[in-house]
Amino acid sequence: IFQWNNETINIWTHLIGFFYFTWRQYAINVYLLPPANANAKDHIIATVCLFGLQICMLLSTFYHIFGSTNAERRRMLLRFDIFGISAGLLSVYLIGIYTAFLCFE
């Protein structure tokens, strides 16, 4: 993590992204939604979306840190990385669907 190599930027950008989305999850659920009188569904949707993004960043960090040890481990971690990307995309898709149909309740 602390040596400069071809994975350094990938590791640190994904690790910083993980901490950013963790901080945003706390800030949204504690400071943003309560003053707006948000209901439980709003909290759940925001939490699920940000959790999917956290999973994406964390699994990608693990892939870039430990993926260069051997070919078998690289393939396994690549599957986790792709799963994390899928989780991030799905969570953003779900919050988009929730927001799009919010006015139809």
Tab-separated table of N, CA and C in Angstrom:
chain	number	residue	atom	x	y	z
A	1	ILE	N	0.830	-1.195	0.000
A	1	ILE	CA	0.000	0.000	0.000
A	1	ILE	C	0.872	1.255	0.000
A	2	PHE	N	1.974	1.225	0.716
A	2	PHE	CA	2.783	2.432	0.887
A	2	PHE	C	3.980	2.494	-0.053
A	3	GLN	N	4.089	1.538	-0.982
A	3	GLN	CA	5.150	1.590	-1.978
A	3	GLN	C	4.557	2.051	-3.301
A	4	TRP	N	5.333	2.840	-4.048
A	4	TRP	CA	4.843	3.338	-5.320
A	4	TRP	C	4.996	2.247	-6.374
A	5	ASN	N	3.869	1.844	-6.975
A	5	ASN	CA	3.888	0.881	-8.073
A	5	ASN	C	2.709	1.174	-8.989
A	6	ASN	N	2.461	0.282	-9.951
A	6	ASN	CA	1.399	0.559	-10.913
A	6	ASN	C	-0.005	0.406	-10.322
A	7	GLU	N	-0.157	-0.107	-9.113
A	7	GLU	CA	-1.462	-0.246	-8.469
A	7	GLU	C	-1.713	0.824	-7.401
A	8	THR	N	-0.739	1.648	-7.108
A	8	THR	CA	-0.845	2.598	-6.002
A	8	THR	C	-2.037	3.543	-6.158
A	9	ILE	N	-2.189	4.124	-7.329
A	9	ILE	CA	-3.299	5.061	-7.549
A	9	ILE	C	-4.634	4.338	-7.432
A	10	ASN	N	-4.733	3.133	-8.001
A	10	ASN	CA	-5.982	2.364	-7.896
A	10	ASN	C	-6.326	2.065	-6.441
A	11	ILE	N	-5.343	1.640	-5.681
A	11	ILE	CA	-5.580	1.294	-4.274
A	11	ILE	C	-6.066	2.511	-3.502
A	12	TRP	N	-5.348	3.611	-3.607
A	12	TRP	CA	-5.674	4.775	-2.781
A	12	TRP	C	-6.960	5.466	-3.216
A	13	THR	N	-7.236	5.516	-4.521
A	13	THR	CA	-8.486	6.150	-4.935
A	13	THR	C	-9.690	5.334	-4.484
A	14	HIS	N	-9.587	4.009	-4.530
A	14	HIS	CA	-10.702	3.183	-4.075
A	14	HIS	C	-10.818	3.195	-2.550
A	15	LEU	N	-9.710	3.232	-1.856
A	15	LEU	CA	-9.756	3.285	-0.396
A	15	LEU	C	-10.323	4.626	0.084
A	16	ILE	N	-9.903	5.707	-0.540
A	16	ILE	CA	-10.460	7.021	-0.203
A	16	ILE	C	-11.947	7.064	-0.550
A	17	GLY	N	-12.317	6.459	-1.677
A	17	GLY	CA	-13.729	6.388	-2.050
A	17	GLY	C	-14.553	5.625	-1.031
A	18	PHE	N	-13.999	4.529	-0.500
A	18	PHE	CA	-14.709	3.766	0.531
A	18	PHE	C	-14.961	4.625	1.765
A	19	PHE	N	-13.941	5.333	2.229
A	19	PHE	CA	-14.118	6.183	3.406
A	19	PHE	C	-15.044	7.366	3.120
A	20	TYR	N	-15.006	7.883	1.907
A	20	TYR	CA	-15.911	8.970	1.536
A	20	TYR	C	-17.362	8.507	1.597
A	21	PHE	N	-17.658	7.344	1.007
A	21	PHE	CA	-19.040	6.854	1.023
A	21	PHE	C	-19.477	6.443	2.422
A	22	THR	N	-18.553	6.001	3.255
A	22	THR	CA	-18.886	5.709	4.651
A	22	THR	C	-19.266	6.995	5.377
A	23	TRP	N	-18.483	8.042	5.168
A	23	TRP	CA	-18.788	9.337	5.782
A	23	TRP	C	-20.112	9.890	5.258
A	24	ARG	N	-20.365	9.765	3.954
A	24	ARG	CA	-21.615	10.262	3.382
A	24	ARG	C	-22.813	9.503	3.940
A	25	GLN	N	-22.659	8.196	4.145
A	25	GLN	CA	-23.764	7.421	4.703
A	25	GLN	C	-24.124	7.935	6.094
A	26	TYR	N	-23.123	8.175	6.899
A	26	TYR	CA	-23.369	8.723	8.234
A	26	TYR	C	-24.010	10.110	8.142
A	27	ALA	N	-23.437	10.975	7.323
A	27	ALA	CA	-23.932	12.351	7.229
A	27	ALA	C	-25.359	12.407	6.690
A	28	ILE	N	-25.661	11.603	5.711
A	28	ILE	CA	-27.011	11.620	5.136
A	28	ILE	C	-28.026	11.103	6.134
A	29	ASN	N	-27.722	9.994	6.803
A	29	ASN	CA	-28.689	9.398	7.726
A	29	ASN	C	-28.825	10.167	9.036
A	30	VAL	N	-27.817	10.926	9.420
A	30	VAL	CA	-27.871	11.636	10.698
A	30	VAL	C	-28.219	13.118	10.517
A	31	TYR	N	-27.637	13.767	9.512
A	31	TYR	CA	-27.792	15.213	9.390
A	31	TYR	C	-28.724	15.670	8.271
A	32	LEU	N	-28.844	14.915	7.202
A	32	LEU	CA	-29.609	15.389	6.055
A	32	LEU	C	-31.063	14.919	6.070
A	33	LEU	N	-31.283	13.632	6.278
A	33	LEU	CA	-32.650	13.108	6.195
A	33	LEU	C	-33.549	13.474	7.380
A	34	PRO	N	-33.070	13.458	8.632
A	34	PRO	CA	-33.989	13.815	9.730
A	34	PRO	C	-34.588	15.221	9.643
A	35	PRO	N	-33.833	16.267	9.324
A	35	PRO	CA	-34.473	17.581	9.207
A	35	PRO	C	-35.483	17.658	8.056
A	36	ALA	N	-35.339	16.777	7.067
A	36	ALA	CA	-36.265	16.773	5.933
A	36	ALA	C	-37.497	15.917	6.213
A	37	ASN	N	-37.626	15.441	7.452
A	37	ASN	CA	-38.736	14.565	7.843
A	37	ASN	C	-38.844	13.344	6.936
A	38	ALA	N	-37.708	12.741	6.638
A	38	ALA	CA	-37.687	11.554	5.783
A	38	ALA	C	-38.257	10.361	6.530
A	39	ASN	N	-38.919	9.493	5.782
A	39	ASN	CA	-39.479	8.298	6.403
A	39	ASN	C	-38.451	7.168	6.406
A	40	ALA	N	-38.845	6.020	6.919
A	40	ALA	CA	-37.922	4.889	7.040
A	40	ALA	C	-37.465	4.385	5.676
A	41	LYS	N	-38.355	4.445	4.674
A	41	LYS	CA	-37.966	3.991	3.330
A	41	LYS	C	-36.835	4.842	2.766
A	42	ASP	N	-36.875	6.137	3.014
A	42	ASP	CA	-35.808	7.014	2.528
A	42	ASP	C	-34.470	6.644	3.158
A	43	HIS	N	-34.482	6.365	4.449
A	43	HIS	CA	-33.250	5.955	5.129
A	43	HIS	C	-32.744	4.620	4.579
A	44	ILE	N	-33.652	3.689	4.365
A	44	ILE	CA	-33.255	2.368	3.860
A	44	ILE	C	-32.677	2.477	2.456
A	45	ILE	N	-33.328	3.232	1.589
A	45	ILE	CA	-32.849	3.377	0.214
A	45	ILE	C	-31.483	4.064	0.189
A	46	ALA	N	-31.312	5.117	0.973
A	46	ALA	CA	-30.016	5.807	1.021
A	46	ALA	C	-28.933	4.883	1.564
A	47	THR	N	-29.268	4.108	2.584
A	47	THR	CA	-28.298	3.190	3.175
A	47	THR	C	-27.917	2.090	2.200
A	48	VAL	N	-28.898	1.524	1.512
A	48	VAL	CA	-28.617	0.454	0.545
A	48	VAL	C	-27.759	0.979	-0.597
A	49	CYS	N	-28.069	2.164	-1.093
A	49	CYS	CA	-27.286	2.734	-2.187
A	49	CYS	C	-25.838	2.967	-1.771
A	50	LEU	N	-25.649	3.591	-0.644
A	50	LEU	CA	-24.284	3.881	-0.209
A	50	LEU	C	-23.544	2.619	0.210
A	51	PHE	N	-24.262	1.635	0.746
A	51	PHE	CA	-23.624	0.365	1.088
A	51	PHE	C	-23.129	-0.343	-0.176
A	52	GLY	N	-23.906	-0.307	-1.246
A	52	GLY	CA	-23.460	-0.886	-2.513
A	52	GLY	C	-22.211	-0.202	-3.042
A	53	LEU	N	-22.147	1.112	-2.896
A	53	LEU	CA	-20.960	1.843	-3.337
A	53	LEU	C	-19.756	1.545	-2.441
A	54	GLN	N	-19.996	1.360	-1.144
A	54	GLN	CA	-18.910	0.990	-0.236
A	54	GLN	C	-18.360	-0.388	-0.593
A	55	ILE	N	-19.249	-1.335	-0.876
A	55	ILE	CA	-18.821	-2.678	-1.273
A	55	ILE	C	-17.987	-2.601	-2.548
A	56	CYS	N	-18.426	-1.799	-3.499
A	56	CYS	CA	-17.689	-1.627	-4.751
A	56	CYS	C	-16.267	-1.137	-4.487
A	57	MET	N	-16.135	-0.104	-3.689
A	57	MET	CA	-14.818	0.467	-3.409
A	57	MET	C	-13.933	-0.490	-2.608
A	58	LEU	N	-14.512	-1.146	-1.609
A	58	LEU	CA	-13.721	-2.019	-0.744
A	58	LEU	C	-13.234	-3.257	-1.489
A	59	LEU	N	-14.105	-3.903	-2.261
A	59	LEU	CA	-13.686	-5.096	-2.996
A	59	LEU	C	-12.674	-4.752	-4.080
A	60	SER	N	-12.809	-3.593	-4.682
A	60	SER	CA	-11.820	-3.169	-5.667
A	60	SER	C	-10.475	-2.882	-5.005
A	61	THR	N	-10.503	-2.329	-3.809
A	61	THR	CA	-9.259	-2.111	-3.066
A	61	THR	C	-8.566	-3.433	-2.781
A	62	PHE	N	-9.334	-4.423	-2.310
A	62	PHE	CA	-8.752	-5.746	-2.045
A	62	PHE	C	-8.173	-6.358	-3.311
A	63	TYR	N	-8.869	-6.198	-4.426
A	63	TYR	CA	-8.372	-6.742	-5.693
A	63	TYR	C	-7.031	-6.119	-6.062
A	64	HIS	N	-6.921	-4.821	-5.941
A	64	HIS	CA	-5.686	-4.160	-6.348
A	64	HIS	C	-4.550	-4.387	-5.349
A	65	ILE	N	-4.865	-4.629	-4.083
A	65	ILE	CA	-3.810	-4.902	-3.105
A	65	ILE	C	-3.296	-6.328	-3.241
A	66	PHE	N	-4.213	-7.292	-3.248
A	66	PHE	CA	-3.821	-8.700	-3.163
A	66	PHE	C	-3.874	-9.441	-4.490
A	67	GLY	N	-4.275	-8.786	-5.570
A	67	GLY	CA	-4.451	-9.467	-6.845
A	67	GLY	C	-3.177	-9.854	-7.550
A	68	SER	N	-2.067	-9.327	-7.145
A	68	SER	CA	-0.822	-9.619	-7.854
A	68	SER	C	-0.001	-10.721	-7.197
A	69	THR	N	-0.592	-11.474	-6.268
A	69	THR	CA	0.181	-12.519	-5.589
A	69	THR	C	0.349	-13.755	-6.453
A	70	ASN	N	-0.745	-14.300	-6.995
A	70	ASN	CA	-0.652	-15.412	-7.936
A	70	ASN	C	-1.884	-15.420	-8.830
A	71	ALA	N	-1.852	-16.243	-9.881
A	71	ALA	CA	-2.924	-16.218	-10.886
A	71	ALA	C	-4.256	-16.692	-10.318
A	72	GLU	N	-4.234	-17.715	-9.475
A	72	GLU	CA	-5.485	-18.237	-8.917
A	72	GLU	C	-6.162	-17.207	-8.013
A	73	ARG	N	-5.376	-16.577	-7.166
A	73	ARG	CA	-5.935	-15.549	-6.280
A	73	ARG	C	-6.418	-14.344	-7.087
A	74	ARG	N	-5.697	-14.016	-8.141
A	74	ARG	CA	-6.103	-12.886	-8.983
A	74	ARG	C	-7.473	-13.140	-9.612
A	75	ARG	N	-7.699	-14.367	-10.112
A	75	ARG	CA	-9.002	-14.697	-10.699
A	75	ARG	C	-10.113	-14.625	-9.657
A	76	MET	N	-9.841	-15.136	-8.456
A	76	MET	CA	-10.847	-15.099	-7.395
A	76	MET	C	-11.174	-13.651	-7.016
A	77	LEU	N	-10.145	-12.836	-6.838
A	77	LEU	CA	-10.373	-11.443	-6.458
A	77	LEU	C	-10.997	-10.631	-7.587
A	78	LEU	N	-10.716	-11.027	-8.831
A	78	LEU	CA	-11.361	-10.357	-9.956
A	78	LEU	C	-12.865	-10.605	-9.930
A	79	ARG	N	-13.268	-11.821	-9.558
A	79	ARG	CA	-14.703	-12.108	-9.409
A	79	ARG	C	-15.320	-11.224	-8.331
A	80	PHE	N	-14.615	-11.078	-7.209
A	80	PHE	CA	-15.111	-10.204	-6.144
A	80	PHE	C	-15.189	-8.756	-6.615
A	81	ASP	N	-14.181	-8.325	-7.371
A	81	ASP	CA	-14.165	-6.954	-7.880
A	81	ASP	C	-15.345	-6.722	-8.819
A	82	ILE	N	-15.603	-7.662	-9.702
A	82	ILE	CA	-16.732	-7.533	-10.624
A	82	ILE	C	-18.051	-7.578	-9.863
A	83	PHE	N	-18.131	-8.414	-8.821
A	83	PHE	CA	-19.327	-8.423	-7.979
A	83	PHE	C	-19.526	-7.060	-7.320
A	84	GLY	N	-18.447	-6.457	-6.830
A	84	GLY	CA	-18.534	-5.138	-6.206
A	84	GLY	C	-18.986	-4.072	-7.186
A	85	ILE	N	-18.471	-4.128	-8.411
A	85	ILE	CA	-18.905	-3.176	-9.438
A	85	ILE	C	-20.391	-3.365	-9.718
A	86	SER	N	-20.818	-4.622	-9.796
A	86	SER	CA	-22.243	-4.906	-10.023
A	86	SER	C	-23.097	-4.402	-8.864
A	87	ALA	N	-22.619	-4.575	-7.637
A	87	ALA	CA	-23.362	-4.087	-6.467
A	87	ALA	C	-23.480	-2.568	-6.496
A	88	GLY	N	-22.410	-1.891	-6.867
A	88	GLY	CA	-22.458	-0.432	-6.966
A	88	GLY	C	-23.425	0.042	-8.039
A	89	LEU	N	-23.377	-0.600	-9.203
A	89	LEU	CA	-24.286	-0.221	-10.281
A	89	LEU	C	-25.738	-0.509	-9.919
A	90	LEU	N	-25.983	-1.658	-9.306
A	90	LEU	CA	-27.345	-2.016	-8.923
A	90	LEU	C	-27.896	-1.062	-7.869
A	91	SER	N	-27.059	-0.679	-6.922
A	91	SER	CA	-27.543	0.227	-5.876
A	91	SER	C	-27.875	1.604	-6.441
A	92	VAL	N	-27.083	2.086	-7.375
A	92	VAL	CA	-27.382	3.377	-8.002
A	92	VAL	C	-28.641	3.263	-8.863
A	93	TYR	N	-28.813	2.123	-9.525
A	93	TYR	CA	-30.021	1.890	-10.319
A	93	TYR	C	-31.256	1.887	-9.423
A	94	LEU	N	-31.167	1.213	-8.276
A	94	LEU	CA	-32.317	1.129	-7.378
A	94	LEU	C	-32.719	2.493	-6.828
A	95	ILE	N	-31.748	3.314	-6.457
A	95	ILE	CA	-32.110	4.637	-5.943
A	95	ILE	C	-32.688	5.508	-7.057
A	96	GLY	N	-32.249	5.286	-8.289
A	96	GLY	CA	-32.844	6.008	-9.414
A	96	GLY	C	-34.289	5.614	-9.640
A	97	ILE	N	-34.577	4.319	-9.558
A	97	ILE	CA	-35.955	3.838	-9.706
A	97	ILE	C	-36.819	4.364	-8.562
A	98	TYR	N	-36.291	4.319	-7.345
A	98	TYR	CA	-37.046	4.815	-6.191
A	98	TYR	C	-37.376	6.297	-6.354
A	99	THR	N	-36.391	7.072	-6.779
A	99	THR	CA	-36.600	8.507	-6.949
A	99	THR	C	-37.556	8.802	-8.106
A	100	ALA	N	-37.443	8.036	-9.188
A	100	ALA	CA	-38.298	8.275	-10.349
A	100	ALA	C	-39.768	8.031	-10.037
A	101	PHE	N	-40.045	7.018	-9.219
A	101	PHE	CA	-41.432	6.681	-8.922
A	101	PHE	C	-41.906	7.228	-7.581
A	102	LEU	N	-41.137	8.092	-6.958
A	102	LEU	CA	-41.506	8.655	-5.665
A	102	LEU	C	-42.790	9.480	-5.743
A	103	CYS	N	-42.981	10.177	-6.837
A	103	CYS	CA	-44.163	11.037	-6.953
A	103	CYS	C	-45.442	10.247	-7.215
A	104	PHE	N	-45.337	8.938	-7.474
A	104	PHE	CA	-46.520	8.128	-7.743
A	104	PHE	C	-47.074	7.451	-6.503
A	105	GLU	N	-46.535	7.757	-5.329
A	105	GLU	CA	-47.034	7.127	-4.105
A	105	GLU	C	-48.328	7.756	-3.659
